[in-house]
């Protein structure tokens, strides 16, 4: 018997998250994980590394609260938004009893975190117009503790409709918490629902520095919510989740200069996104380009497997979603800098020309 058999049943059976760096083959253009393409300049000052850091570094909490337009008591900092997702489940769901609701196709970690915590999953697929199925979700509210919505949704790129969300928050009131994952919201800030937090104590918003802030490497994310929710989460989070050098880098990213750099980056990536989208729509091998509110576009090709293989052969790493229900032949392309986008288009043009 293998020692691995000692692991919990759910862990043995689990298909793990396909992380950005765990991928076969060699690539030199990495467009599979919705990261920012260019390096971020930063420095670390002083040396307080003999001391434990603050559990919730004040400069980061205050900086993020000011940026997001909320009170610091409404902010929790965590190791990426991924830790925030798991923390919400561990804080609000009893293992073996409670369930969460997700709307596939969507970000994979909601289901993985629920599974590893022994929490059930109710799936309510997106509608044909790729919106949450509001009436169907409302019908399931008494069965679930947390509803996870993703806006813009990874991988389809749509924003969650505000009217439907408000109606759901009204119905859920003290029965369930609605989590809106805004990992990509900087690419379409007008779609944020953070302004609803004061009115709806059952709304939670998760955010990250991994995307528009170009800091996926420091693992820093945020939960924004009612102070009572934040207090509960703070009871469960591991001690000292944010190492001192990380707190310094995060605080710089949230300074006026850091925010200005972020906004410049967003403008440039949104420009690249519009350019590649226009080019994609001209290619014979492209069937459909989905909504594009994040730093990625999901594209349905006539032959997704051929595109994925041709890209891989050219050292361009993309994310294949073709095995997901409703997403046959669909591949997600992270928006990179111009040279990277040109490399993608060159492969696609060659493919379009060689296919009769
Ligand atoms: N939410 C969504 C929708 C994501 O796409 C990702 C990263 N792929 C995350 C959360 C995780 O973000 P972080 O890097 O902050 O853990």
Coordinates of C-alpha atoms and ligand atoms in Angstrom, one line a residue:
X1 CA 0.0 0.0 0.0
X2 CA 1.3 3.4 -0.9
X3 CA 1.8 6.0 1.9
X4 CA -0.4 8.3 -0.2
X5 CA -3.4 6.2 0.7
X6 CA -3.2 7.7 4.2
X7 CA -4.5 11.0 2.7
X8 CA -8.2 11.9 3.1
X9 CA -10.5 10.2 0.5
X10 CA -11.4 13.6 -1.0
X11 CA -7.7 14.5 -1.5
X12 CA -6.9 11.2 -3.2
X13 CA -9.7 11.6 -5.6
X14 CA -9.1 15.3 -6.3
X15 CA -8.0 16.7 -9.7
X16 CA -5.7 19.5 -8.6
X17 CA -5.7 23.0 -9.9
X18 CA -3.7 23.3 -13.1
X19 CA -1.4 26.0 -11.8
X20 CA 0.3 28.4 -14.2
X21 CA 3.8 26.9 -13.8
X22 CA 2.8 23.2 -13.8
X23 CA 2.6 22.6 -17.5
X24 CA 4.4 20.3 -19.9
X25 CA 6.6 21.6 -22.7
X26 CA 8.8 24.6 -23.2
X27 CA 7.4 28.0 -23.8
X28 CA 8.8 31.5 -24.2
X29 CA 5.5 33.3 -24.6
X30 CA 3.3 32.7 -21.5
X31 CA -0.3 33.6 -22.0
X32 CA -2.0 30.9 -20.0
X33 CA -2.5 32.5 -16.5
X34 CA -3.8 36.0 -17.0
X35 CA -0.6 37.5 -15.5
X36 CA 0.7 41.0 -16.5
X37 CA 3.4 40.7 -19.2
X38 CA 6.1 43.1 -18.0
X39 CA 8.1 43.1 -14.8
X40 CA 7.2 45.5 -11.9
X41 CA 10.0 47.7 -10.5
X42 CA 10.2 47.6 -6.7
X43 CA 12.6 47.9 -3.8
X44 CA 12.6 46.6 -0.2
X45 CA 13.8 48.8 2.6
X46 CA 15.2 48.1 6.0
X47 CA 15.5 44.7 7.7
X48 CA 12.9 43.7 10.2
X49 CA 13.0 40.1 9.2
X50 CA 13.9 38.8 12.6
X51 CA 10.4 39.9 13.8
X52 CA 7.1 38.4 12.9
X53 CA 5.2 40.8 10.6
X54 CA 1.9 42.4 11.5
X55 CA -1.0 40.0 11.0
X56 CA -2.8 42.6 8.9
X57 CA -0.2 45.1 7.8
X58 CA -1.8 48.6 8.4
X59 CA -0.2 50.2 5.4
X60 CA -1.6 47.6 3.1
X61 CA -5.1 47.5 4.7
X62 CA -5.3 51.3 4.7
X63 CA -3.8 51.6 1.2
X64 CA -6.3 49.1 -0.2
X65 CA -9.2 50.6 1.6
X66 CA -8.4 54.0 0.2
X67 CA -8.0 52.6 -3.3
X68 CA -11.2 50.6 -3.2
X69 CA -13.3 53.3 -1.5
X70 CA -14.1 51.3 1.7
X71 CA -13.4 51.5 5.4
X72 CA -10.2 49.7 6.6
X73 CA -12.5 47.6 8.9
X74 CA -14.0 46.2 5.7
X75 CA -10.7 44.8 4.4
X76 CA -8.8 41.6 5.0
X77 CA -5.4 40.9 3.3
X78 CA -4.6 37.3 2.4
X79 CA -2.1 35.2 0.4
X80 CA -3.8 35.9 -2.9
X81 CA -7.5 35.8 -3.6
X82 CA -7.2 32.0 -3.6
X83 CA -6.6 32.1 0.1
X84 CA -9.6 34.4 0.5
X85 CA -11.8 31.9 -1.3
X86 CA -10.8 29.0 0.9
X87 CA -11.0 31.1 4.0
X88 CA -14.6 32.0 3.2
X89 CA -15.5 28.4 2.8
X90 CA -13.7 27.3 6.0
X91 CA -15.3 30.1 7.9
X92 CA -18.9 29.8 6.8
X93 CA -19.4 26.1 5.8
X94 CA -19.6 23.1 8.0
X95 CA -17.7 20.1 6.5
X96 CA -20.1 17.4 5.5
X97 CA -23.2 19.6 6.0
X98 CA -23.1 22.8 4.0
X99 CA -22.8 23.6 0.3
X100 CA -21.6 26.4 -1.9
X101 CA -23.2 27.4 -5.3
X102 CA -21.1 28.0 -8.4
X103 CA -22.0 29.0 -12.0
X104 CA -19.8 27.1 -14.4
X105 CA -17.9 27.6 -16.6
X106 CA -16.1 29.7 -14.0
X107 CA -12.9 29.9 -12.0
X108 CA -11.9 26.4 -10.8
X109 CA -10.7 27.2 -7.2
X110 CA -14.2 27.6 -5.8
X111 CA -15.0 24.0 -6.4
X112 CA -11.5 22.7 -5.4
X113 CA -11.5 24.6 -2.1
X114 CA -15.0 23.3 -1.3
X115 CA -14.0 19.8 -2.1
X116 CA -10.8 19.9 0.0
X117 CA -12.8 21.3 2.9
X118 CA -15.5 18.6 2.6
X119 CA -18.1 21.1 1.5
X120 CA -20.7 20.2 -1.1
X121 CA -21.1 22.0 -4.5
X122 CA -24.3 23.0 -6.2
X123 CA -23.7 23.8 -9.9
X124 CA -26.0 26.3 -11.6
X125 CA -24.5 26.8 -15.1
X126 CA -24.5 30.2 -16.7
X127 CA -27.4 30.9 -19.1
X128 CA -27.0 31.0 -22.9
X129 CA -26.2 34.7 -22.6
X130 CA -23.5 33.7 -20.1
X131 CA -25.1 35.4 -17.1
X132 CA -25.9 33.8 -13.7
X133 CA -29.3 32.1 -13.8
X134 CA -30.8 34.4 -11.2
X135 CA -34.2 32.6 -10.7
X136 CA -32.5 29.2 -10.5
X137 CA -29.9 30.5 -8.0
X138 CA -32.7 32.1 -5.9
X139 CA -34.5 28.8 -5.8
X140 CA -31.4 27.1 -4.3
X141 CA -30.6 29.8 -1.7
X142 CA -31.9 27.7 1.2
X143 CA -29.6 24.9 0.2
X144 CA -26.3 26.9 0.2
X145 CA -24.2 29.1 2.5
X146 CA -22.1 30.8 -0.1
X147 CA -22.8 31.8 -3.7
X148 CA -19.6 32.4 -5.8
X149 CA -20.0 34.7 -8.8
X150 CA -17.0 35.9 -10.8
X151 CA -17.1 39.3 -12.5
X152 CA -15.6 39.6 -15.0
X153 CA -16.0 35.9 -15.2
X154 CA -12.9 33.7 -15.8
X155 CA -12.9 32.4 -18.6
X156 CA -15.9 33.9 -20.4
X157 CA -15.0 37.6 -19.7
X158 CA -18.6 38.8 -18.8
X159 CA -19.5 41.1 -16.0
X160 CA -22.3 39.9 -13.7
X161 CA -25.5 42.0 -14.2
X162 CA -26.0 44.5 -11.4
X163 CA -29.8 44.3 -11.3
X164 CA -29.8 40.5 -11.0
X165 CA -27.2 40.7 -8.3
X166 CA -29.1 43.2 -6.2
X167 CA -32.3 41.1 -6.5
X168 CA -30.3 38.1 -5.3
X169 CA -28.8 40.0 -2.4
X170 CA -32.3 41.1 -1.3
X171 CA -33.5 37.5 -1.4
X172 CA -30.5 36.0 0.3
X173 CA -30.4 38.6 3.1
X174 CA -29.5 36.5 6.3
X175 CA -29.6 33.2 4.5
X176 CA -26.5 33.2 2.3
X177 CA -23.4 35.2 1.5
X178 CA -22.9 36.2 -2.1
X179 CA -19.2 36.5 -3.1
X180 CA -18.3 38.5 -6.1
X181 CA -14.8 37.7 -7.3
X182 CA -13.5 40.9 -8.9
X183 CA -9.9 39.6 -9.7
X184 CA -10.0 41.4 -13.1
X185 CA -12.1 44.4 -12.2
X186 CA -9.3 47.0 -12.9
X187 CA -9.8 46.2 -16.6
X188 CA -13.4 47.5 -16.4
X189 CA -13.7 49.4 -13.1
X190 CA -17.1 50.7 -13.9
X191 CA -18.4 47.1 -13.4
X192 CA -17.4 46.9 -9.7
X193 CA -20.1 46.3 -7.1
X194 CA -18.0 47.5 -4.1
X195 CA -20.4 50.4 -3.7
X196 CA -23.1 47.9 -2.7
X197 CA -21.2 46.7 0.4
X198 CA -22.6 49.2 2.8
X199 CA -26.1 48.4 1.9
X200 CA -25.8 44.6 1.8
X201 CA -24.0 42.9 4.7
X202 CA -24.3 39.6 2.9
X203 CA -22.1 40.8 -0.1
X204 CA -18.4 40.0 -0.1
X205 CA -16.0 41.1 -2.9
X206 CA -12.6 39.4 -3.4
X207 CA -9.8 41.2 -5.2
X208 CA -6.1 40.7 -6.0
X209 CA -2.8 42.3 -6.9
X210 CA -2.0 39.4 -9.2
X211 CA -3.5 40.8 -12.4
X212 CA -3.7 44.6 -13.2
X213 CA -1.1 45.3 -10.5
X214 CA 1.4 42.9 -12.1
X215 CA 2.2 41.3 -8.8
X216 CA 1.2 37.6 -9.2
X217 CA 4.5 36.7 -7.7
X218 CA 3.9 38.2 -4.2
X219 CA 0.6 36.4 -3.6
X220 CA -1.5 39.2 -2.2
X221 CA -5.3 39.3 -2.3
X222 CA -8.1 41.1 -0.5
X223 CA -11.6 40.3 0.9
X224 CA -13.9 43.3 1.2
X225 CA -17.0 42.9 3.2
X226 CA -19.1 43.8 6.2
X227 CA -16.8 44.3 9.3
X228 CA -18.5 41.4 11.1
X229 CA -17.7 39.1 8.2
X230 CA -14.1 40.4 8.2
X231 CA -13.8 39.7 11.9
X232 CA -15.0 36.1 11.4
X233 CA -12.5 35.5 8.6
X234 CA -9.7 37.1 10.7
X235 CA -10.3 34.4 13.3
X236 CA -9.6 31.6 10.8
X237 CA -6.7 33.0 8.7
X238 CA -3.3 31.6 9.6
X239 CA -1.1 33.8 11.7
X240 CA 1.1 36.3 9.8
X241 CA -0.2 35.5 6.3
X242 CA 1.6 38.5 4.7
X243 CA 5.4 38.4 5.0
X244 CA 7.1 41.8 5.7
X245 CA 8.8 42.2 2.2
X246 CA 5.4 41.4 0.6
X247 CA 3.7 44.0 2.7
X248 CA 6.3 46.6 1.6
X249 CA 5.8 45.8 -2.1
X250 CA 2.0 45.8 -1.8
X251 CA 2.1 49.2 -0.1
X252 CA 4.2 50.6 -2.9
X253 CA 1.8 49.2 -5.5
X254 CA -1.0 51.0 -3.6
X255 CA 0.8 54.4 -3.4
X256 CA -0.2 57.2 -5.8
X257 CA 2.8 56.2 -8.1
X258 CA 1.9 52.5 -8.0
X259 CA -1.7 53.2 -8.8
X260 CA -0.7 55.5 -11.7
X261 CA 1.5 52.7 -13.1
X262 CA -1.3 50.2 -12.7
X263 CA -3.7 52.5 -14.6
X264 CA -1.1 53.0 -17.4
X265 CA -0.7 49.2 -17.7
X266 CA -4.4 48.6 -17.8
X267 CA -4.8 51.2 -20.6
X268 CA -2.0 49.5 -22.6
X269 CA -3.4 46.0 -22.1
X270 CA -6.9 47.1 -23.0
X271 CA -5.5 48.7 -26.1
X272 CA -3.7 45.4 -27.0
X273 CA -7.0 43.5 -26.3
X274 CA -9.0 45.7 -28.7
X275 CA -6.3 45.3 -31.4
X276 CA -6.0 41.5 -31.1
X277 CA -9.8 41.1 -30.9
X278 CA -10.2 43.0 -34.2
X279 CA -7.6 40.9 -35.9
X280 CA -9.0 37.6 -34.5
X281 CA -12.4 38.4 -36.0
X282 CA -10.8 38.6 -39.4
X283 CA -9.3 35.1 -39.3
X284 CA -10.9 32.1 -40.9
X285 CA -10.0 29.8 -38.1
X286 CA -11.9 31.9 -35.5
X287 CA -15.6 31.1 -34.9
X288 CA -16.4 33.3 -32.0
X289 CA -14.7 35.8 -29.7
X290 CA -16.3 35.9 -26.2
X291 CA -16.8 39.0 -24.1
X292 CA -13.5 40.6 -23.1
X293 CA -13.8 42.6 -19.8
X294 CA -10.7 41.0 -18.2
X295 CA -7.0 40.8 -19.4
X296 CA -7.9 37.8 -21.6
X297 CA -10.0 36.8 -24.5
X298 CA -11.7 33.4 -24.8
X299 CA -11.8 32.4 -28.5
X300 CA -13.8 29.6 -30.1
X301 CA -11.8 28.2 -33.1
X302 CA -13.0 26.0 -35.9
X303 CA -10.4 23.5 -34.6
X304 CA -9.2 24.3 -31.1
X305 CA -6.9 21.3 -30.8
X306 CA -5.0 22.3 -34.0
X307 CA -4.6 25.9 -32.7
X308 CA -3.4 24.7 -29.2
X309 CA -0.9 22.3 -30.8
X310 CA 0.4 24.9 -33.3
X311 CA 0.9 27.4 -30.5
X312 CA 2.6 24.9 -28.3
X313 CA 5.0 24.0 -31.1
X314 CA 5.8 27.7 -31.4
X315 CA 6.5 28.0 -27.7
X316 CA 3.3 29.9 -27.0
X317 CA 1.5 28.6 -23.9
X318 CA -2.3 29.2 -23.8
X319 CA -5.1 27.8 -21.7
X320 CA -7.3 25.2 -23.3
X321 CA -11.0 25.2 -22.1
X322 CA -12.3 22.9 -24.8
X323 CA -13.2 20.1 -22.4
X324 CA -15.6 22.3 -20.4
X325 CA -19.3 21.9 -21.2
X326 CA -20.3 24.6 -23.8
X327 CA -16.7 25.6 -24.5
X328 CA -15.8 23.2 -27.2
X329 CA -12.8 24.4 -29.3
X330 CA -12.3 27.3 -27.0
X331 CA -8.9 28.6 -25.9
X332 CA -8.2 31.5 -23.5
X333 CA -5.5 33.9 -24.5
X334 CA -4.0 36.2 -21.9
X335 CA -3.4 39.7 -23.2
X336 CA 0.4 40.3 -23.3
X337 CA 2.5 43.1 -24.8
X338 CA 2.5 43.8 -28.5
X339 CA 5.4 41.4 -29.4
X340 CA 3.5 38.5 -27.7
X341 CA 0.3 39.3 -29.4
X342 CA 2.0 39.5 -32.8
X343 CA 3.5 36.0 -32.1
X344 CA 0.0 34.7 -31.5
X345 CA -1.4 36.3 -34.6
X346 CA 1.5 35.0 -36.8
X347 CA 0.7 31.4 -35.8
X348 CA -3.1 31.9 -36.4
X349 CA -2.5 33.6 -39.8
X350 CA -0.3 30.7 -40.9
X351 CA -3.0 28.2 -39.7
X352 CA -5.8 30.1 -41.4
X353 CA -3.8 30.2 -44.7
X354 CA -2.9 26.5 -44.6
X355 CA -6.5 25.4 -43.8
X356 CA -8.7 25.2 -46.9
Ligands
LIG1 N1 -10.1 34.7 -9.0 C1 -10.0 34.5 -10.3 C2 -11.3 34.7 -11.1 C3 -8.8 34.2 -10.9 O1 -8.8 34.1 -12.2 C4 -7.7 34.1 -10.1 C5 -6.3 33.7 -10.7 N2 -6.2 33.0 -11.8 C6 -7.8 34.2 -8.7 C7 -9.0 34.5 -8.2 C8 -6.6 34.0 -7.8 O2 -5.9 35.2 -7.6 P1 -4.7 35.2 -6.7 O3 -3.5 35.2 -7.6 O4 -4.8 36.5 -6.0 O5 -4.7 34.0 -5.7

